[in-house]
Amino acid sequence: MAFPEGFLFGTANADHQVEAHDPACEDVWDVWERCQGLVPRGRATDFLNRYEEDIAAAAKMGCRAFRFSVAWSRVEVADGRFDDAALAVYRSIAECI
């Protein structure tokens, strides 16, 4: 299949689907899964520790765009209190892309 000139092929992920579970930073989906008796996400795809290889794999497949989400529960750990280390990780992901 031929794509139109200038077509941008990319990929995307969602933090809850790819980041490992952290009991200290649970999000609403973690709580919902537990309340529903569902299998928790566990390590998921461990994106936070493996983002460089995931982004490299996407680039190798021809992706020129990579959308990722930010887990707000990791960034704002308490009302009005932000985690600089979490922000630094997301900055590193953006820089890697």
PDB file of C-alpha atoms in Angstrom:
ATOM      1  CA  MET A   1       0.000   0.000   0.000  1.00  0.00           C
ATOM      2  CA  ALA A   2       1.370   3.397  -0.930  1.00  0.00           C
ATOM      3  CA  PHE A   3       0.947   6.214   1.530  1.00  0.00           C
ATOM      4  CA  PRO A   4       0.518   9.810   0.390  1.00  0.00           C
ATOM      5  CA  GLU A   5       3.586  12.020   0.260  1.00  0.00           C
ATOM      6  CA  GLY A   6       4.336  13.437   3.684  1.00  0.00           C
ATOM      7  CA  PHE A   7       2.389  10.704   5.502  1.00  0.00           C
ATOM      8  CA  LEU A   8       3.597  10.464   9.075  1.00  0.00           C
ATOM      9  CA  PHE A   9       3.698   6.897  10.409  1.00  0.00           C
ATOM     10  CA  GLY A  10       3.728   6.715  14.184  1.00  0.00           C
ATOM     11  CA  THR A  11       2.750   4.844  17.296  1.00  0.00           C
ATOM     12  CA  ALA A  12       1.285   5.613  20.696  1.00  0.00           C
ATOM     13  CA  ASN A  13       1.035   4.175  24.167  1.00  0.00           C
ATOM     14  CA  ALA A  14      -0.838   4.901  27.382  1.00  0.00           C
ATOM     15  CA  ASP A  15       0.937   5.056  30.724  1.00  0.00           C
ATOM     16  CA  HIS A  16      -1.351   2.566  32.461  1.00  0.00           C
ATOM     17  CA  GLN A  17      -0.858   0.022  29.695  1.00  0.00           C
ATOM     18  CA  VAL A  18       2.938   0.223  29.548  1.00  0.00           C
ATOM     19  CA  GLU A  19       4.305   1.474  32.878  1.00  0.00           C
ATOM     20  CA  ALA A  20       4.874  -0.967  35.723  1.00  0.00           C
ATOM     21  CA  HIS A  21       2.572  -0.737  38.732  1.00  0.00           C
ATOM     22  CA  ASP A  22       3.880   1.339  41.634  1.00  0.00           C
ATOM     23  CA  PRO A  23       1.785   0.961  44.809  1.00  0.00           C
ATOM     24  CA  ALA A  24       3.019   4.384  45.976  1.00  0.00           C
ATOM     25  CA  CYS A  25       1.585   6.051  42.849  1.00  0.00           C
ATOM     26  CA  GLU A  26      -1.616   4.201  42.084  1.00  0.00           C
ATOM     27  CA  ASP A  27      -3.950   5.712  39.545  1.00  0.00           C
ATOM     28  CA  VAL A  28      -7.710   5.398  39.223  1.00  0.00           C
ATOM     29  CA  TRP A  29      -7.312   2.396  36.893  1.00  0.00           C
ATOM     30  CA  ASP A  30      -5.275   0.507  39.499  1.00  0.00           C
ATOM     31  CA  VAL A  31      -8.019   1.068  42.061  1.00  0.00           C
ATOM     32  CA  TRP A  32     -10.745   0.103  39.571  1.00  0.00           C
ATOM     33  CA  GLU A  33      -8.943  -3.111  38.607  1.00  0.00           C
ATOM     34  CA  ARG A  34      -8.568  -4.082  42.259  1.00  0.00           C
ATOM     35  CA  CYS A  35     -12.230  -3.302  43.030  1.00  0.00           C
ATOM     36  CA  GLN A  36     -13.346  -5.373  40.034  1.00  0.00           C
ATOM     37  CA  GLY A  37     -11.132  -8.308  41.001  1.00  0.00           C
ATOM     38  CA  LEU A  38      -9.183  -7.993  37.742  1.00  0.00           C
ATOM     39  CA  VAL A  39      -5.583  -9.008  37.194  1.00  0.00           C
ATOM     40  CA  PRO A  40      -3.412  -5.980  38.002  1.00  0.00           C
ATOM     41  CA  ARG A  41      -1.021  -4.637  35.401  1.00  0.00           C
ATOM     42  CA  GLY A  42       2.094  -5.762  37.282  1.00  0.00           C
ATOM     43  CA  ARG A  43       5.204  -4.815  35.340  1.00  0.00           C
ATOM     44  CA  ALA A  44       3.191  -4.137  32.156  1.00  0.00           C
ATOM     45  CA  THR A  45       5.803  -3.675  29.422  1.00  0.00           C
ATOM     46  CA  ASP A  46       8.116  -1.842  31.854  1.00  0.00           C
ATOM     47  CA  PHE A  47       8.267   1.186  29.542  1.00  0.00           C
ATOM     48  CA  LEU A  48       9.774   3.498  32.171  1.00  0.00           C
ATOM     49  CA  ASN A  49      12.862   1.288  32.346  1.00  0.00           C
ATOM     50  CA  ARG A  50      12.883   0.200  28.684  1.00  0.00           C
ATOM     51  CA  TYR A  51      11.701   3.300  26.811  1.00  0.00           C
ATOM     52  CA  GLU A  52      14.970   3.730  24.918  1.00  0.00           C
ATOM     53  CA  GLU A  53      14.730   0.294  23.304  1.00  0.00           C
ATOM     54  CA  ASP A  54      10.988   0.690  22.667  1.00  0.00           C
ATOM     55  CA  ILE A  55      11.508   4.041  20.950  1.00  0.00           C
ATOM     56  CA  ALA A  56      14.443   2.642  18.965  1.00  0.00           C
ATOM     57  CA  ALA A  57      12.313  -0.326  17.836  1.00  0.00           C
ATOM     58  CA  ALA A  58       9.540   2.027  16.691  1.00  0.00           C
ATOM     59  CA  ALA A  59      12.066   4.140  14.768  1.00  0.00           C
ATOM     60  CA  LYS A  60      13.531   1.022  13.160  1.00  0.00           C
ATOM     61  CA  MET A  61      10.024   0.137  11.910  1.00  0.00           C
ATOM     62  CA  GLY A  62       9.752   3.557  10.287  1.00  0.00           C
ATOM     63  CA  CYS A  63       7.802   5.462  12.927  1.00  0.00           C
ATOM     64  CA  ARG A  64       8.485   9.175  12.792  1.00  0.00           C
ATOM     65  CA  ALA A  65       6.034  10.044  15.563  1.00  0.00           C
ATOM     66  CA  PHE A  66       5.746   8.567  19.052  1.00  0.00           C
ATOM     67  CA  ARG A  67       2.937   9.670  21.348  1.00  0.00           C
ATOM     68  CA  PHE A  68       3.247   8.798  25.013  1.00  0.00           C
ATOM     69  CA  SER A  69       1.223   9.779  28.020  1.00  0.00           C
ATOM     70  CA  VAL A  70       2.258  11.015  31.430  1.00  0.00           C
ATOM     71  CA  ALA A  71       1.056   9.233  34.556  1.00  0.00           C
ATOM     72  CA  TRP A  72      -0.198  12.162  36.581  1.00  0.00           C
ATOM     73  CA  SER A  73      -0.246   9.997  39.720  1.00  0.00           C
ATOM     74  CA  ARG A  74       3.551   9.725  39.402  1.00  0.00           C
ATOM     75  CA  VAL A  75       4.037  13.434  38.717  1.00  0.00           C
ATOM     76  CA  GLU A  76       1.731  15.014  41.316  1.00  0.00           C
ATOM     77  CA  VAL A  77       2.240  12.678  44.264  1.00  0.00           C
ATOM     78  CA  ALA A  78       0.103  14.757  46.603  1.00  0.00           C
ATOM     79  CA  ASP A  79      -2.148  17.735  46.078  1.00  0.00           C
ATOM     80  CA  GLY A  80       0.156  20.482  44.814  1.00  0.00           C
ATOM     81  CA  ARG A  81       3.368  18.455  45.415  1.00  0.00           C
ATOM     82  CA  PHE A  82       5.283  17.419  42.316  1.00  0.00           C
ATOM     83  CA  ASP A  83       7.976  14.773  41.946  1.00  0.00           C
ATOM     84  CA  ASP A  84      10.992  16.241  40.160  1.00  0.00           C
ATOM     85  CA  ALA A  85      12.438  12.774  39.484  1.00  0.00           C
ATOM     86  CA  ALA A  86       9.250  11.667  37.709  1.00  0.00           C
ATOM     87  CA  LEU A  87       9.258  14.843  35.626  1.00  0.00           C
ATOM     88  CA  ALA A  88      12.907  14.185  34.736  1.00  0.00           C
ATOM     89  CA  VAL A  89      12.032  10.690  33.496  1.00  0.00           C
ATOM     90  CA  TYR A  90       9.286  12.031  31.238  1.00  0.00           C
ATOM     91  CA  ARG A  91      11.673  14.728  29.979  1.00  0.00           C
ATOM     92  CA  SER A  92      14.198  11.989  29.145  1.00  0.00           C
ATOM     93  CA  ILE A  93      11.523  10.082  27.223  1.00  0.00           C
ATOM     94  CA  ALA A  94      10.658  13.207  25.216  1.00  0.00           C
ATOM     95  CA  GLU A  95      14.326  13.877  24.510  1.00  0.00           C
ATOM     96  CA  CYS A  96      14.839  10.262  23.407  1.00  0.00           C
ATOM     97  CA  ILE A  97      11.960  10.568  20.946  1.00  0.00           C
TER      98      ILE A  97
END
